[in-house]
Amino acid sequence: MLRAFSAGLALLAATAGAQAQDLQTQVETWRARNDVLGISVAVWDGRSLDTAVAGHRSENGEAISPSDRFAIASVSKTFTAAAILTLSANRLALLDDPVSTASGMSFGANLTVRSLLYHTAGIPEYIGGALSFQTFLAEHANGRSSWLSETVVDFATAAPGTANSDFAYSNSHYAILGRVIEHQTGVDLADALDTLIFQPAGLSSASLVTESSDVPDALGYSAMLGGVLGAPQFDDRLARELASLGYAAGGVMISAGDLARWGAIWLADDTSGNGQAYELPAVGGAFGLDAGRVSVGAGAFEVIYGDHRYRLHGGDGLGATALVFYDPESRISIAILQNDDLVRSLGFGAPGFLDELALEILASRAR
């Protein structure tokens, strides 16, 4: 009996080792095929965590480490949504409160917190909208090293929004949710996320980048932005500047391992009482997909790829691309973090996107 048990443990260890080696090969092959600077991948199946890294933190050639924190752009919205639903669980009326009441601002009296959460408030995008690229470049040239939340929220509330709008993804919605969280908790968003989400979930690497915080270990790289600023490699100042500009809509940094674990919490079936639900857009669709293929959740989406349904959120920023991808059938959660913007997060089956790698990993686990 003991010998058989030991043999079983050895088989499990050998299987885990083979999977880890397969993952490393997959990641190295994918990086070579797409020529990205650095990439960190983690796969969590509820029992064990496999990680693989390839490439460099920056142009100086320092190798990526599995514990390195990356900027995750819009994947940050999963944490903002979780904080809102956590607060709502303690105050049942919050989701249907007017935004003006919930945020303490003289804005959004005809909008609800729920409409921000599900992108149906009709508020235009502030990045590239109220905050134009020219304004950003001028501020950078003047020496700006970070953005304050008050300024970001001012940009996000520059337009009034429209009640009962169709789904329209906008960073403005989540920037305003950041102010709701601050008003409801009485502390700044970084501390609120840490207390409400990061600590309870055991995400020790996660934090919101602010004017006084650390910056990601894997600094960004953007050939497009480099053509404007003269150099594609980010330094600490530019990394902080861009992350703080994202605020509640895109300002979190985290390691791939912690993000994979988080995916299994936030994107799993609603057995934890967190209030997560996925709803078809009332009209049209989302991200170029018709409403038959995509449902909208709180800081997440459920998307049909072929015959399978997956839950996810992608992040596409300057010098950062990220994806958290969850398979409800196998309960495998995958996090893919990249410190450049050469490859984008979601192609919905098309080659050359981060979700292509996620699907390759899932397929290899099913064999």
Coordinates of C-alpha atoms in Angstrom, one line a residue:
M1 CA 0.0 0.0 0.0
L2 CA 2.7 2.5 1.0
R3 CA 4.7 1.5 -2.1
A4 CA 1.7 2.1 -4.4
F5 CA 1.0 5.4 -2.7
S6 CA 4.7 6.5 -3.2
A7 CA 4.5 5.5 -6.8
G8 CA 1.3 7.5 -7.2
L9 CA 3.0 10.6 -5.8
A10 CA 6.0 10.1 -8.1
L11 CA 3.7 9.9 -11.1
L12 CA 1.9 13.1 -10.1
A13 CA 5.3 14.8 -9.6
A14 CA 6.5 13.6 -13.0
T15 CA 3.3 14.7 -14.7
A16 CA 3.6 18.2 -13.1
G17 CA 7.2 18.4 -14.2
A18 CA 6.3 17.4 -17.8
Q19 CA 3.5 20.0 -17.9
A20 CA 5.9 22.7 -16.6
Q21 CA 8.4 21.8 -19.2
D22 CA 5.7 21.8 -21.9
L23 CA 4.6 25.3 -20.7
Q24 CA 8.1 26.6 -20.9
T25 CA 8.5 25.3 -24.4
Q26 CA 5.2 26.8 -25.4
V27 CA 6.1 30.2 -24.0
E28 CA 9.5 30.3 -25.6
T29 CA 8.2 29.2 -28.9
W30 CA 5.4 31.7 -28.8
R31 CA 7.7 34.5 -27.9
A32 CA 10.1 33.7 -30.7
R33 CA 7.2 33.6 -33.1
N34 CA 5.9 37.0 -32.1
D35 CA 9.1 38.7 -31.2
V36 CA 7.9 40.3 -27.9
L37 CA 10.4 41.7 -25.4
G38 CA 9.4 39.8 -22.3
I39 CA 6.5 37.5 -21.2
S40 CA 5.4 35.8 -18.0
V41 CA 2.8 33.0 -18.0
A42 CA 1.1 31.2 -15.1
V43 CA -1.4 28.3 -15.1
W44 CA -3.4 27.5 -12.0
D45 CA -5.6 24.4 -11.9
G46 CA -6.8 24.8 -8.3
R47 CA -4.1 22.5 -7.0
S48 CA -0.8 23.6 -8.5
L49 CA 0.7 26.6 -10.2
D50 CA 2.9 26.3 -13.3
T51 CA 4.9 29.2 -14.4
A52 CA 7.1 30.0 -17.4
V53 CA 9.0 33.2 -18.5
A54 CA 10.9 34.2 -21.5
G55 CA 12.7 37.4 -22.6
H56 CA 13.8 40.5 -20.7
R57 CA 12.5 43.0 -18.2
S58 CA 13.9 45.8 -20.4
E59 CA 16.4 46.5 -23.2
N60 CA 19.2 46.2 -20.7
G61 CA 18.8 42.4 -21.0
E62 CA 17.9 41.5 -17.4
A63 CA 15.9 38.2 -17.6
I64 CA 12.3 38.1 -16.5
S65 CA 11.6 36.3 -13.2
P66 CA 8.3 34.5 -12.4
S67 CA 7.8 36.8 -9.4
D68 CA 8.1 40.0 -11.5
R69 CA 5.2 42.4 -11.5
F70 CA 3.8 43.7 -14.8
A71 CA 1.4 46.5 -15.5
I72 CA -1.9 44.9 -16.6
A73 CA -3.8 47.8 -18.1
S74 CA -7.5 47.1 -18.3
V75 CA -7.3 43.8 -16.5
S76 CA -7.2 46.1 -13.5
K77 CA -10.9 46.5 -13.9
T78 CA -11.5 43.0 -12.5
F79 CA -10.2 44.3 -9.1
T80 CA -12.3 47.6 -9.2
A81 CA -15.4 45.5 -10.0
A82 CA -14.7 43.1 -7.2
A83 CA -14.3 46.0 -4.7
I84 CA -17.6 47.5 -5.9
L85 CA -19.4 44.2 -5.4
T86 CA -17.8 43.6 -2.1
L87 CA -19.1 47.0 -0.9
S88 CA -22.5 46.3 -2.4
A89 CA -22.7 43.0 -0.5
N90 CA -22.4 45.1 2.7
R91 CA -24.8 47.8 1.5
L92 CA -27.4 46.2 -0.7
A93 CA -28.6 49.4 -2.4
L94 CA -25.2 50.6 -3.7
L95 CA -25.5 49.2 -7.2
D96 CA -28.8 51.0 -7.9
D97 CA -27.7 54.2 -6.1
P98 CA -27.2 57.3 -8.3
V99 CA -23.6 57.9 -9.1
S100 CA -23.8 61.3 -7.5
T101 CA -24.9 59.8 -4.2
A102 CA -22.4 56.9 -4.3
S103 CA -19.4 59.1 -5.3
G104 CA -20.1 62.3 -3.4
M105 CA -19.8 64.3 -6.7
S106 CA -22.2 66.5 -8.4
F107 CA -22.2 64.2 -11.4
G108 CA -24.3 61.4 -12.6
A109 CA -27.6 61.9 -10.8
N110 CA -29.3 60.1 -13.7
L111 CA -26.8 57.3 -13.8
T112 CA -26.5 54.3 -11.5
V113 CA -23.4 52.5 -10.1
R114 CA -24.6 49.4 -11.9
S115 CA -24.5 51.2 -15.3
L116 CA -20.9 52.1 -14.7
L117 CA -20.0 48.5 -13.7
Y118 CA -21.6 47.1 -16.9
H119 CA -20.6 49.9 -19.3
T120 CA -24.1 51.1 -20.0
A121 CA -23.7 54.7 -18.7
G122 CA -22.8 56.1 -22.1
I123 CA -19.8 58.2 -20.8
P124 CA -17.2 58.8 -23.5
E125 CA -13.7 57.5 -23.2
Y126 CA -11.4 59.9 -21.4
I127 CA -8.1 58.5 -22.7
G128 CA -7.8 59.9 -26.2
G129 CA -11.0 61.9 -25.5
A130 CA -11.0 64.5 -22.8
L131 CA -7.4 63.7 -22.3
S132 CA -6.0 63.9 -25.8
F133 CA -2.7 62.3 -26.8
Q134 CA -1.4 65.8 -27.5
T135 CA -2.2 66.9 -23.9
F136 CA -0.5 63.8 -22.5
L137 CA 2.6 64.5 -24.6
A138 CA 2.7 68.1 -23.5
E139 CA 2.4 67.1 -19.9
H140 CA 5.1 64.6 -20.3
A141 CA 7.4 67.2 -21.9
N142 CA 6.7 69.5 -19.0
G143 CA 8.1 66.9 -16.6
R144 CA 5.0 65.1 -15.3
S145 CA 5.8 61.9 -13.5
S146 CA 2.4 60.8 -12.4
W147 CA -1.3 61.7 -12.4
L148 CA -3.5 62.3 -9.4
S149 CA -6.8 60.5 -9.2
E150 CA -8.7 63.9 -9.0
T151 CA -7.4 64.9 -12.4
V152 CA -8.2 61.5 -13.9
V153 CA -11.8 61.7 -12.6
D154 CA -12.1 65.2 -13.9
F155 CA -11.3 63.9 -17.4
A156 CA -13.7 61.0 -17.0
T157 CA -16.6 63.2 -15.9
A158 CA -16.0 65.8 -18.7
A159 CA -19.1 64.5 -20.5
P160 CA -22.4 63.8 -18.7
G161 CA -23.2 60.3 -20.0
T162 CA -26.6 58.9 -21.0
A163 CA -28.8 56.7 -18.9
N164 CA -29.9 53.3 -20.1
S165 CA -27.4 53.2 -23.0
D166 CA -26.3 50.2 -25.0
F167 CA -23.1 48.5 -24.0
A168 CA -20.1 50.7 -24.8
Y169 CA -16.8 49.9 -23.2
S170 CA -15.2 53.0 -21.6
N171 CA -12.4 53.6 -19.2
S172 CA -14.3 56.5 -17.9
H173 CA -16.9 54.2 -16.3
Y174 CA -14.3 52.5 -14.1
A175 CA -12.4 55.7 -13.3
I176 CA -15.6 57.0 -11.8
L177 CA -16.0 53.7 -9.9
G178 CA -12.7 54.4 -8.4
R179 CA -14.1 57.6 -6.9
V180 CA -17.1 55.6 -5.7
I181 CA -14.9 53.2 -3.8
E182 CA -12.9 56.1 -2.2
H183 CA -16.1 57.9 -1.1
Q184 CA -17.6 54.7 0.3
T185 CA -14.5 53.6 2.2
G186 CA -13.0 57.0 3.2
V187 CA -9.5 56.0 2.0
D188 CA -7.6 56.3 -1.3
L189 CA -8.1 53.6 -3.9
A190 CA -4.7 52.0 -3.4
D191 CA -5.5 51.3 0.3
A192 CA -9.1 50.3 -0.5
L193 CA -8.1 47.7 -3.0
D194 CA -5.4 46.3 -0.7
T195 CA -7.9 46.0 2.2
L196 CA -10.9 44.8 0.2
I197 CA -9.4 42.6 -2.4
F198 CA -5.6 42.0 -2.5
Q199 CA -5.1 41.0 1.1
P200 CA -8.2 38.8 1.5
A201 CA -7.3 37.0 -1.8
G202 CA -3.7 36.5 -0.8
L203 CA -2.4 38.5 -3.8
S204 CA 0.9 39.8 -2.2
S205 CA 2.3 41.1 -5.5
A206 CA -0.7 43.2 -6.4
S207 CA -0.9 47.0 -5.9
L208 CA -2.1 50.1 -7.5
V209 CA 0.6 52.3 -9.0
T210 CA 0.5 55.8 -7.6
E211 CA 2.7 58.9 -7.5
S212 CA 4.5 57.5 -4.5
S213 CA 4.5 53.7 -5.1
D214 CA 6.9 51.3 -6.7
V215 CA 6.7 50.7 -10.4
P216 CA 6.5 47.3 -12.3
D217 CA 9.6 45.2 -12.4
A218 CA 9.2 44.5 -16.1
L219 CA 9.2 48.0 -17.5
G220 CA 7.3 48.8 -20.6
Y221 CA 8.5 49.0 -24.2
S222 CA 6.5 50.7 -27.0
A223 CA 7.9 51.2 -30.5
M224 CA 4.9 53.3 -31.3
L225 CA 5.4 55.7 -28.3
G226 CA 9.1 55.5 -28.9
G227 CA 8.6 57.1 -32.3
V228 CA 7.1 60.1 -30.5
L229 CA 9.3 60.3 -27.4
G230 CA 12.5 59.3 -29.1
A231 CA 13.1 56.0 -27.2
P232 CA 10.8 53.0 -26.9
Q233 CA 12.1 51.8 -23.5
F234 CA 10.2 53.0 -20.5
D235 CA 11.9 54.3 -17.4
D236 CA 10.4 54.5 -13.9
R237 CA 8.9 57.9 -14.6
L238 CA 7.0 56.9 -17.7
A239 CA 5.9 53.6 -16.2
R240 CA 4.4 55.5 -13.2
E241 CA 3.0 58.2 -15.4
L242 CA 1.0 55.7 -17.6
A243 CA -0.1 53.4 -14.8
S244 CA -1.4 56.3 -12.6
L245 CA -3.2 57.7 -15.6
G246 CA -5.1 54.3 -15.7
Y247 CA -6.1 54.6 -12.1
A248 CA -9.1 52.4 -11.3
A249 CA -9.5 51.5 -15.0
G250 CA -5.9 50.4 -15.6
G251 CA -3.4 51.1 -12.9
V252 CA -2.7 47.7 -11.2
M253 CA 0.6 45.8 -11.3
I254 CA 0.8 42.1 -10.4
S255 CA 2.7 38.9 -11.0
A256 CA 1.4 36.3 -13.4
G257 CA 1.1 33.7 -10.6
D258 CA -1.1 35.9 -8.5
L259 CA -3.2 37.0 -11.5
A260 CA -3.8 33.3 -12.5
R261 CA -5.0 32.6 -8.9
W262 CA -7.2 35.6 -9.1
G263 CA -8.8 34.5 -12.3
A264 CA -9.9 31.3 -10.7
I265 CA -11.6 33.4 -8.0
W266 CA -13.2 36.1 -10.0
L267 CA -14.0 34.3 -13.2
A268 CA -15.3 31.1 -11.6
D269 CA -18.9 30.2 -11.2
D270 CA -20.6 32.3 -8.5
T271 CA -20.2 30.1 -5.5
S272 CA -18.5 32.7 -3.3
G273 CA -21.4 35.1 -3.1
N274 CA -19.4 37.8 -4.9
G275 CA -22.5 38.7 -7.1
Q276 CA -20.8 38.1 -10.4
A277 CA -23.2 37.6 -13.3
Y278 CA -22.9 37.7 -17.1
E279 CA -25.5 39.4 -19.2
L280 CA -26.0 39.6 -23.0
P281 CA -25.8 43.2 -24.3
A282 CA -29.3 44.5 -24.9
V283 CA -28.4 45.5 -28.5
G284 CA -25.6 44.7 -30.8
G285 CA -22.5 43.2 -29.2
A286 CA -19.1 44.0 -27.9
F287 CA -15.5 44.1 -29.3
G288 CA -16.8 43.4 -32.8
L289 CA -18.6 40.3 -31.7
D290 CA -22.4 39.9 -31.9
A291 CA -24.4 39.5 -28.7
G292 CA -24.6 35.8 -29.3
R293 CA -20.9 35.4 -28.7
V294 CA -20.2 37.7 -25.8
S295 CA -21.8 38.4 -22.4
V296 CA -20.8 41.2 -20.1
G297 CA -19.9 40.7 -16.5
A298 CA -18.6 42.9 -13.8
G299 CA -15.1 43.7 -14.9
A300 CA -15.1 40.5 -17.1
F301 CA -16.6 38.9 -20.2
E302 CA -17.8 35.5 -21.2
V303 CA -17.0 34.7 -24.8
I304 CA -17.7 31.8 -27.1
Y305 CA -14.7 30.5 -29.0
G306 CA -16.0 27.8 -31.4
D307 CA -17.9 25.3 -29.2
H308 CA -16.4 26.5 -25.9
R309 CA -17.2 29.3 -23.5
Y310 CA -14.4 31.1 -21.7
R311 CA -14.3 34.0 -19.2
L312 CA -11.7 36.7 -19.6
H313 CA -10.5 40.2 -19.6
G314 CA -7.7 41.6 -21.7
G315 CA -5.6 44.6 -21.2
D316 CA -4.0 46.6 -24.0
G317 CA -1.9 49.6 -22.9
L318 CA 1.2 51.5 -24.1
G319 CA 4.1 49.2 -23.2
A320 CA 1.9 46.5 -21.6
T321 CA -0.4 43.8 -22.7
A322 CA -2.2 41.4 -20.4
L323 CA -4.8 38.6 -20.3
V324 CA -6.5 36.6 -17.6
F325 CA -8.4 33.6 -19.2
Y326 CA -10.5 31.1 -17.4
D327 CA -12.0 27.8 -18.6
P328 CA -15.2 27.0 -16.6
E329 CA -15.1 23.4 -17.8
S330 CA -11.6 22.4 -16.7
R331 CA -11.4 25.2 -14.1
I332 CA -8.0 26.2 -15.4
S333 CA -7.0 29.8 -15.1
I334 CA -4.2 31.3 -17.2
A335 CA -2.5 34.7 -16.8
I336 CA -0.3 36.0 -19.6
L337 CA 1.7 39.2 -19.0
Q338 CA 3.8 41.1 -21.6
N339 CA 5.9 44.2 -21.2
D340 CA 5.4 45.6 -24.7
D341 CA 2.5 46.3 -26.9
L342 CA 3.7 44.6 -30.1
V343 CA 1.0 41.8 -29.6
R344 CA -2.5 42.6 -28.4
S345 CA -4.6 40.6 -26.0
L346 CA -7.7 39.4 -27.8
G347 CA -8.1 38.1 -31.3
F348 CA -11.0 35.7 -30.6
G349 CA -9.4 32.9 -32.6
A350 CA -7.2 34.9 -34.9
P351 CA -3.4 34.2 -34.7
G352 CA -0.9 36.5 -33.1
F353 CA -2.8 37.5 -30.0
L354 CA -2.4 36.5 -26.3
D355 CA -5.6 34.5 -26.4
E356 CA -4.0 32.3 -29.1
L357 CA -1.4 31.2 -26.5
A358 CA -4.0 30.7 -23.9
L359 CA -5.9 28.3 -26.2
E360 CA -2.7 26.5 -27.1
I361 CA -2.0 25.9 -23.4
L362 CA -5.6 24.7 -22.7
A363 CA -5.4 22.3 -25.7
S364 CA -2.1 20.8 -24.4
R365 CA -3.6 20.3 -21.0
A366 CA -6.6 18.4 -22.5
R367 CA -4.4 15.8 -24.2

